[in-house]
C-alpha positions in Angstrom: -56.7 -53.2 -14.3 -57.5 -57.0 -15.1 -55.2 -58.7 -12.1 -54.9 -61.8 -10.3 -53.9 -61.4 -6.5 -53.9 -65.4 -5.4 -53.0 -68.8 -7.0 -56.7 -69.4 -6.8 -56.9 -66.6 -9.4 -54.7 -67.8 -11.7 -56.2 -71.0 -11.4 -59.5 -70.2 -12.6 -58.1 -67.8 -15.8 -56.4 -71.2 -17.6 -57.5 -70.3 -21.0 -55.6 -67.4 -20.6 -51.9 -68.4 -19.0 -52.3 -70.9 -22.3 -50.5 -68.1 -23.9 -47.3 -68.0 -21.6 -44.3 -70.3 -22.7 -41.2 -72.0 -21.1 -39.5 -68.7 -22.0 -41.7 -66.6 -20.7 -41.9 -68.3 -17.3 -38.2 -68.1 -17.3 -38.0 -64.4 -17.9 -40.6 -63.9 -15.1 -38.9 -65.6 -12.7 -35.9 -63.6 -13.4 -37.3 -60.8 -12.9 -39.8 -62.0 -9.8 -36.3 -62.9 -7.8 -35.3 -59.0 -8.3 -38.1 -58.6 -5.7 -36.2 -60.3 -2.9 -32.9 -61.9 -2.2 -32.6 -64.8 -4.7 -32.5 -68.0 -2.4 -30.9 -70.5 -5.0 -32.3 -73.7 -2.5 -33.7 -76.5 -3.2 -37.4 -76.8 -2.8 -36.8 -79.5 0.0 -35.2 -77.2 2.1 -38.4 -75.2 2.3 -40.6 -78.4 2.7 -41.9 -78.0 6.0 -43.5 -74.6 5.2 -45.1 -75.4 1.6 -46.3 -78.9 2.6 -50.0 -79.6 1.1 -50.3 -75.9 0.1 -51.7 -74.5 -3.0 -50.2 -74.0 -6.2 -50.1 -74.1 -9.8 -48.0 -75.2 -12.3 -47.1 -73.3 -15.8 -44.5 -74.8 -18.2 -43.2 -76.5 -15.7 -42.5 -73.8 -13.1 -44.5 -74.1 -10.0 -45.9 -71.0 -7.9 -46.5 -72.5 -4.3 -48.0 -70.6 -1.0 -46.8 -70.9 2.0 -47.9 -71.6 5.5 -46.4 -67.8 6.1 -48.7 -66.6 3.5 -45.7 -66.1 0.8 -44.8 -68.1 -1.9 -42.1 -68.7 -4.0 -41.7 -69.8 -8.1 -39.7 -73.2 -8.7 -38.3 -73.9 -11.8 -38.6 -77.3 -13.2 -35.3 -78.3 -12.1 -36.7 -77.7 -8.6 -34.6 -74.9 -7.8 -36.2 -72.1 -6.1 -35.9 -68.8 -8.1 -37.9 -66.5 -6.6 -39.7 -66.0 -3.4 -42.2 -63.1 -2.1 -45.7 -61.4 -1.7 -48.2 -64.1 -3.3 -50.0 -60.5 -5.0 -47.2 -59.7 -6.6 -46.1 -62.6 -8.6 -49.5 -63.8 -9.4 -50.5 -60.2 -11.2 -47.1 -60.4 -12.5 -47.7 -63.6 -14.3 -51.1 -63.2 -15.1 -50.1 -59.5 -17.0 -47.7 -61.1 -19.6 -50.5 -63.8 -20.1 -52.9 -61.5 -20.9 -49.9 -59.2 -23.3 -49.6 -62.5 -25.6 -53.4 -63.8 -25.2 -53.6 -59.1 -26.4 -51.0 -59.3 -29.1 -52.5 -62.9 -30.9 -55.5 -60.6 -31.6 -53.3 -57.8 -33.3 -53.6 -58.9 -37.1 -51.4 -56.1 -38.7 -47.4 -56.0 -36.9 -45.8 -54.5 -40.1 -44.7 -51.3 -38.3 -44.1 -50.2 -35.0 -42.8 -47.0 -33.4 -40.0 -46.0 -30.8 -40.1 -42.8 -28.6 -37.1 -42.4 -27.2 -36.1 -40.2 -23.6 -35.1 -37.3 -23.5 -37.1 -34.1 -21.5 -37.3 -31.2 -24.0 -35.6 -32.9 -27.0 -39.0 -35.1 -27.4 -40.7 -32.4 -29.8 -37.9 -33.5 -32.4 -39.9 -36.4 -32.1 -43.6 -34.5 -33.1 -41.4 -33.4 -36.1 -40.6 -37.4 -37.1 -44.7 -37.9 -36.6 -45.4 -34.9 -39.0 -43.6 -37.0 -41.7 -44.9 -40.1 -40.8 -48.2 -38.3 -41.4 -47.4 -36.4 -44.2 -46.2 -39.9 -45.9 -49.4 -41.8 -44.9 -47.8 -44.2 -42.9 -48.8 -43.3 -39.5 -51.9 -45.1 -40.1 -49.9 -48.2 -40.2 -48.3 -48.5 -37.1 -50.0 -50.7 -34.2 -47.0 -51.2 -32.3 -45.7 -48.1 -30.1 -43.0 -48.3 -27.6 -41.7 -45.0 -25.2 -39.7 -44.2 -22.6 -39.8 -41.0 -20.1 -40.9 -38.1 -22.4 -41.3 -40.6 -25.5 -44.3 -42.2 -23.3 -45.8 -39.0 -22.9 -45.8 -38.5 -26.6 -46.3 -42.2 -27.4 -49.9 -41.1 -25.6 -50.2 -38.5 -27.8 -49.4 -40.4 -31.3 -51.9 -43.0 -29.9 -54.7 -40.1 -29.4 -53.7 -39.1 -33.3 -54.1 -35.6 -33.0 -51.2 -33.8 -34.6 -52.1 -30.6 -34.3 -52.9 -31.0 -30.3 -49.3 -32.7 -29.7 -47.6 -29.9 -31.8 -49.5 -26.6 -29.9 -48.6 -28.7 -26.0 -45.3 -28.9 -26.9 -45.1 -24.9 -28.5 -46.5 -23.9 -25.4 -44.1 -26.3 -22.8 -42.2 -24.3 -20.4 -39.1 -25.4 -18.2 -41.3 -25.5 -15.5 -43.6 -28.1 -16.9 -39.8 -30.1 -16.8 -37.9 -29.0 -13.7 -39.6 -27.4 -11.1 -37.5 -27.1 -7.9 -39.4 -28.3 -5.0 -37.3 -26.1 -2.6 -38.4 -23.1 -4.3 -42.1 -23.2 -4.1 -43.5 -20.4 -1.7 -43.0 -17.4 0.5 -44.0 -19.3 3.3 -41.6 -22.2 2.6 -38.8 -19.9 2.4 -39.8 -17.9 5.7 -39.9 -21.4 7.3 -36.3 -22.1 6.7 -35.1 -19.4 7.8 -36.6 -19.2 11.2 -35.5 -22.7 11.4 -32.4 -21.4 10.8 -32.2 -19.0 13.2 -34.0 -20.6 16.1 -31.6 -24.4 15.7 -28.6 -22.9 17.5 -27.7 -25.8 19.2 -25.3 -28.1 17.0 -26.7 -31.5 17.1 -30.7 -29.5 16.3 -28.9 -28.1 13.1 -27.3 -31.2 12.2 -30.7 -33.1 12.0 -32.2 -30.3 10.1 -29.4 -31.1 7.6 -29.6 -34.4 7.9 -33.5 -34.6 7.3 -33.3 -31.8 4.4 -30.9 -34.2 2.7 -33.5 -37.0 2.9 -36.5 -34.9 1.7 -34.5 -32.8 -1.4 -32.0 -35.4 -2.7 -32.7 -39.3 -1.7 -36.1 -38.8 -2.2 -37.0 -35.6 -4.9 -35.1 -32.1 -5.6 -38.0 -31.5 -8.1 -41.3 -31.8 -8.5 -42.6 -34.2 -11.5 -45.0 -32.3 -13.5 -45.4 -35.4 -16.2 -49.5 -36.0 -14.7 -50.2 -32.0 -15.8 -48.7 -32.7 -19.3 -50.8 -35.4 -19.2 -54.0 -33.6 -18.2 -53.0 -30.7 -20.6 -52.5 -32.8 -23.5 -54.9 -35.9 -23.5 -58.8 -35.0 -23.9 -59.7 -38.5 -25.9 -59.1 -41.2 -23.0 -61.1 -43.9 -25.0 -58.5 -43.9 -27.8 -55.7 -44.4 -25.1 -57.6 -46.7 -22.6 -59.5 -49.3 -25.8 -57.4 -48.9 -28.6 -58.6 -50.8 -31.4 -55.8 -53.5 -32.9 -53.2 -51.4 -30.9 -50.2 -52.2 -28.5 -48.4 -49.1 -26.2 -45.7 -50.1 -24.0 -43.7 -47.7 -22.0 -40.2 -48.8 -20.0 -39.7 -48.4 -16.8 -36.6 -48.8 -14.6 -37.5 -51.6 -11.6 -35.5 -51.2 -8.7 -34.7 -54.1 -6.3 -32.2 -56.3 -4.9 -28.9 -56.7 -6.4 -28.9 -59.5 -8.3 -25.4 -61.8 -9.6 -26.4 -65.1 -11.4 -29.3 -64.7 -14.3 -32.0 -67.7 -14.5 -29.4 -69.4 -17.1 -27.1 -69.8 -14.2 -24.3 -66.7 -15.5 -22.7 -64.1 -13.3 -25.0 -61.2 -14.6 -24.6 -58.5 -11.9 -27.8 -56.2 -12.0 -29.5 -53.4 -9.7 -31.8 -52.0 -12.4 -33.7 -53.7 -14.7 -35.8 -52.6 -17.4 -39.8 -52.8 -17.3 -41.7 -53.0 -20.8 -45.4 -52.6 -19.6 -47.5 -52.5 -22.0 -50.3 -50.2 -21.4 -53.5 -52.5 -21.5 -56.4 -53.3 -19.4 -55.7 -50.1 -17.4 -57.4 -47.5 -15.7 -56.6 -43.5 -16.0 -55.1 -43.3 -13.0 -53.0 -46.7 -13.7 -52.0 -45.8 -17.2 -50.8 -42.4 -15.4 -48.9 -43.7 -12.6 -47.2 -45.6 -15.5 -46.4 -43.0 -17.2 -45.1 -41.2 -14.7 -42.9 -44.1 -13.3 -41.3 -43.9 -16.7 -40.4 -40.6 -16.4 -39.1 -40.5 -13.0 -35.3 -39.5 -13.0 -33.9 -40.4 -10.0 -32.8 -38.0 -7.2 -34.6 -35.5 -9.5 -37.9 -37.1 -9.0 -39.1 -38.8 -5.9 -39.5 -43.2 -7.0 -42.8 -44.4 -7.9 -44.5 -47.5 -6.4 -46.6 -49.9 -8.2 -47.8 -53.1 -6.4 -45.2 -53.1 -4.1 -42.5 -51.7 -6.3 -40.6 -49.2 -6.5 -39.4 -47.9 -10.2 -37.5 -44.7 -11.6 -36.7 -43.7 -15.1 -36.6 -46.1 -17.7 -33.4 -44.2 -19.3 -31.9 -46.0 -16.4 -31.9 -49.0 -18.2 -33.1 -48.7 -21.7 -33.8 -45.1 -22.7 -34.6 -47.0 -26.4 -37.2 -49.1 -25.8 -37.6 -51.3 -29.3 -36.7 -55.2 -27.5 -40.7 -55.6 -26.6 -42.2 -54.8 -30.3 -39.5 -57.1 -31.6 -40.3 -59.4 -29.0 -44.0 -58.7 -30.5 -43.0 -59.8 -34.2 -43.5 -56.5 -35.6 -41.3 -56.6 -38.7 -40.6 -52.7 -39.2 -39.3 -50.8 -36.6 -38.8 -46.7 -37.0 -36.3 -46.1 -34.3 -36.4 -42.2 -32.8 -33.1 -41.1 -31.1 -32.9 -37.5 -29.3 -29.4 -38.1 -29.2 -26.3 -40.2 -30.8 -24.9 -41.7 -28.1 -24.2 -45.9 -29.2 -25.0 -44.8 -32.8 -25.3 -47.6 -34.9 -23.2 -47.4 -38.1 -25.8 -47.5 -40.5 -29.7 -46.9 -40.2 -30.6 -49.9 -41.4 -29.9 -52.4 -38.2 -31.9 -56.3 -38.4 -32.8 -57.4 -34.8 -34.1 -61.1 -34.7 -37.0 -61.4 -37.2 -37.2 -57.6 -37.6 -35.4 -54.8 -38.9 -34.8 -51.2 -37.2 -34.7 -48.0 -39.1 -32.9 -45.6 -36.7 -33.5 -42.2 -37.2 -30.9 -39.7 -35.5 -30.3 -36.3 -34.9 -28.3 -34.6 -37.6 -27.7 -31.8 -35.3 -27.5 -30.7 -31.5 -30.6 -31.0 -30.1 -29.2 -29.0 -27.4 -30.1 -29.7 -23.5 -32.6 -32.1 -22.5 -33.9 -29.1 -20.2 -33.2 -26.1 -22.6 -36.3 -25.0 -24.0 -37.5 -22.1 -26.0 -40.2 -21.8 -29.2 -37.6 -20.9 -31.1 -35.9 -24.4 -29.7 -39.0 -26.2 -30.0 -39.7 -25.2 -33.6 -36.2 -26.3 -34.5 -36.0 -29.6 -33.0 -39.4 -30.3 -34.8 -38.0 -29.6 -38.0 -35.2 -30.9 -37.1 -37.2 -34.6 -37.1 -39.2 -33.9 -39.9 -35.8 -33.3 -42.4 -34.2 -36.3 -40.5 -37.2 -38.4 -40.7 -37.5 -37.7 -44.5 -34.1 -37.7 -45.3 -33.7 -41.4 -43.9 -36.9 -43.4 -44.6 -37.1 -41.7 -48.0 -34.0 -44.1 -48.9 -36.1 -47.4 -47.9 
């Protein structure tokens, strides 16, 4: 991963943060301040510690070090919005630089792709790729957005082999979506019980229980078996890793402090918050812990940690992800849904400077952890009809 861990990093990559704006600086620091408490001081109040430091300005916010070897981001009115690990907000800056210094080199943003969430519903979404195929516009789409199960397949429409995606998910098994940690061995089992047996006294059992409940529900009940799909299903990691006049983002849920007031100054109460990281300048084993943060439901799945964070889910937040290719200027959006919850009335839907073409399930797609050939086949051709009977109209 290209990263910058210091303000003397950032320093020396100027021609790149050329690409950030005012409102990009302003979304960062909202986000940065999810990191720790949100101070809300005036930069004179810190004085003393920041005094002669280094920094750098962008657009007008200013990213200081401390004597404490922390820093914190000051808007231009001089109020302090965020405060933390000097790492953290310098990569974090540095990444959306080098996303809009990425997307000015994309020349073609007529379409773009949505994957939504969803666990065994997503091969209805290999059947809307058959069409797209089959109609010679899959060809056409740079942008590609996914969340959860729709990043897993957004991998595999970025690899471009059909037939690959289509025998994985024939050949997906409820284990590959839910496999109960608890449940793993003989030995495990035989463990238990003895404990059970041997903890007579009350206080012994009760921190058994105690410590059980830690391991098997605030932490995981399951294990994640995303990174197997992944080795299963993606052979070509050049397609994925230097895609050519490409963009892939997947959404993640961040979770941090509570937050109440937004950067604009509004009571915006908010816990999680939703991650579009777009899938660039990354190692295998980076793009994969991405991947998998994405699909991380909580207390199902143990949290992921990226650079200090910790994220779950991105259904948390946005199990929809189309904001960052809009945000990208692509001008046609194809919209996958694996269900109908917050349907919008028609298909059709304008969003800024680009227009949405929702595609939703005419039928039950059934459990997002039911899963059968016979289920599989079905919610394929399920997408394919849908996918035909909708875009056919525009």
């Amino acid at each position: 991963m290209k990263n910058a861990e210091s303000i003397e990093d950032l320093a020396s990559e100027k021609e790149v943060l050329k690409y950030l704006s005012k409102e990009d600086m302003a979304d960062i620091s909202d986000t940065l301040r999810h990191f720790y408490p949100n101070l809300s001081v005036h930069e004179s109040l810190s004085s003393l510690a920041y005094n002669n430091m280094p920094k750098i300005e962008i657009e007008g916010y200013t990213l200081q070090r401390s004597r404490f070897k922390n820093c914190h981001l000051v808007d231009p009115s001089g109020i302090v919005r965020a405060h933390g690990i000097e790492k953290v907000f310098a990569n974090t800056i540095y990444r959306k630089a080098l996303e809009n210094e990425y997307l000015s080199r994309i020349s073609n943003k007529e379409y773009g792709l949505v994957f939504a969430g969803g666990a065994a519903r997503g091969a209805y979404e290999i059947g809307v790729w058959k069409y797209l195929r089959d109609i010679g516009l899959e060809d056409k789409i740079t942008g590609i957005a996914g969340n959860s199960v729709g990043a897993l397949n957004s991998l595999l429409f970025l690899q471009g082999d059909l037939d690959k995606a289509i025998d994985i998910w024939n050949n997906v098994t409820k284990n590959d979506l839910l496999q109960f940690s608890g449940a793993s061995s003989d030995e495990d089992r035989k463990s238990r019980n003895k404990r059970t047996h041997d903890n007579k006294n009350w206080n012994e059992k009760m921190n058994s229980f105690i410590d059980d409940l830690r391991k098997n529900v605030s932490i995981k009940v399951a294990d994640n078996n995303v990174l197997q799909l992944i080795d299963k299903s993606i052979y070509d990691w050049d397609s994925i890793l230097n895609p050519q006049g490409k963009i892939t983002y997947i959404c993640k849920s961040m979770r941090a402090w509570i937050s109440f007031i937004n950067h604009n100054g509004k009571f915006d109460p908010e816990w999680n918050r939703p991650i579009y990281e777009p899938l660039i300048y990354l190692t295998r084993e980076q793009l994969e812990a991405e991947v998998l943060a994405s699909a991380s439901m909580p207390i199902i799945y143990k949290k992921q940690s990226i650079n200090n964070t910790s994220f779950v889910d991105g259904s948390l937040t946005d199990n929809v992800p189309y904001m960052p290719l809009v945000k990208a200027g692509y001008k046609k959006i194809i919209v996958v849904h694996l269900d109908t919850k917050n349907r919008s009335p028609l298909n059709l839907e304008p969003k800024g400077d680009s227009m949405l073409y929702h595609i939703y399930p005419s039928d039950s797609l059934h459990s997002i952890l039911r899963i059968s050939k016979v289920l599989t086949k079905g919610r394929m051709d399920l997408g394919y009809n849908d996918a035909k009977n909708i875009l056919r109209k525009f």
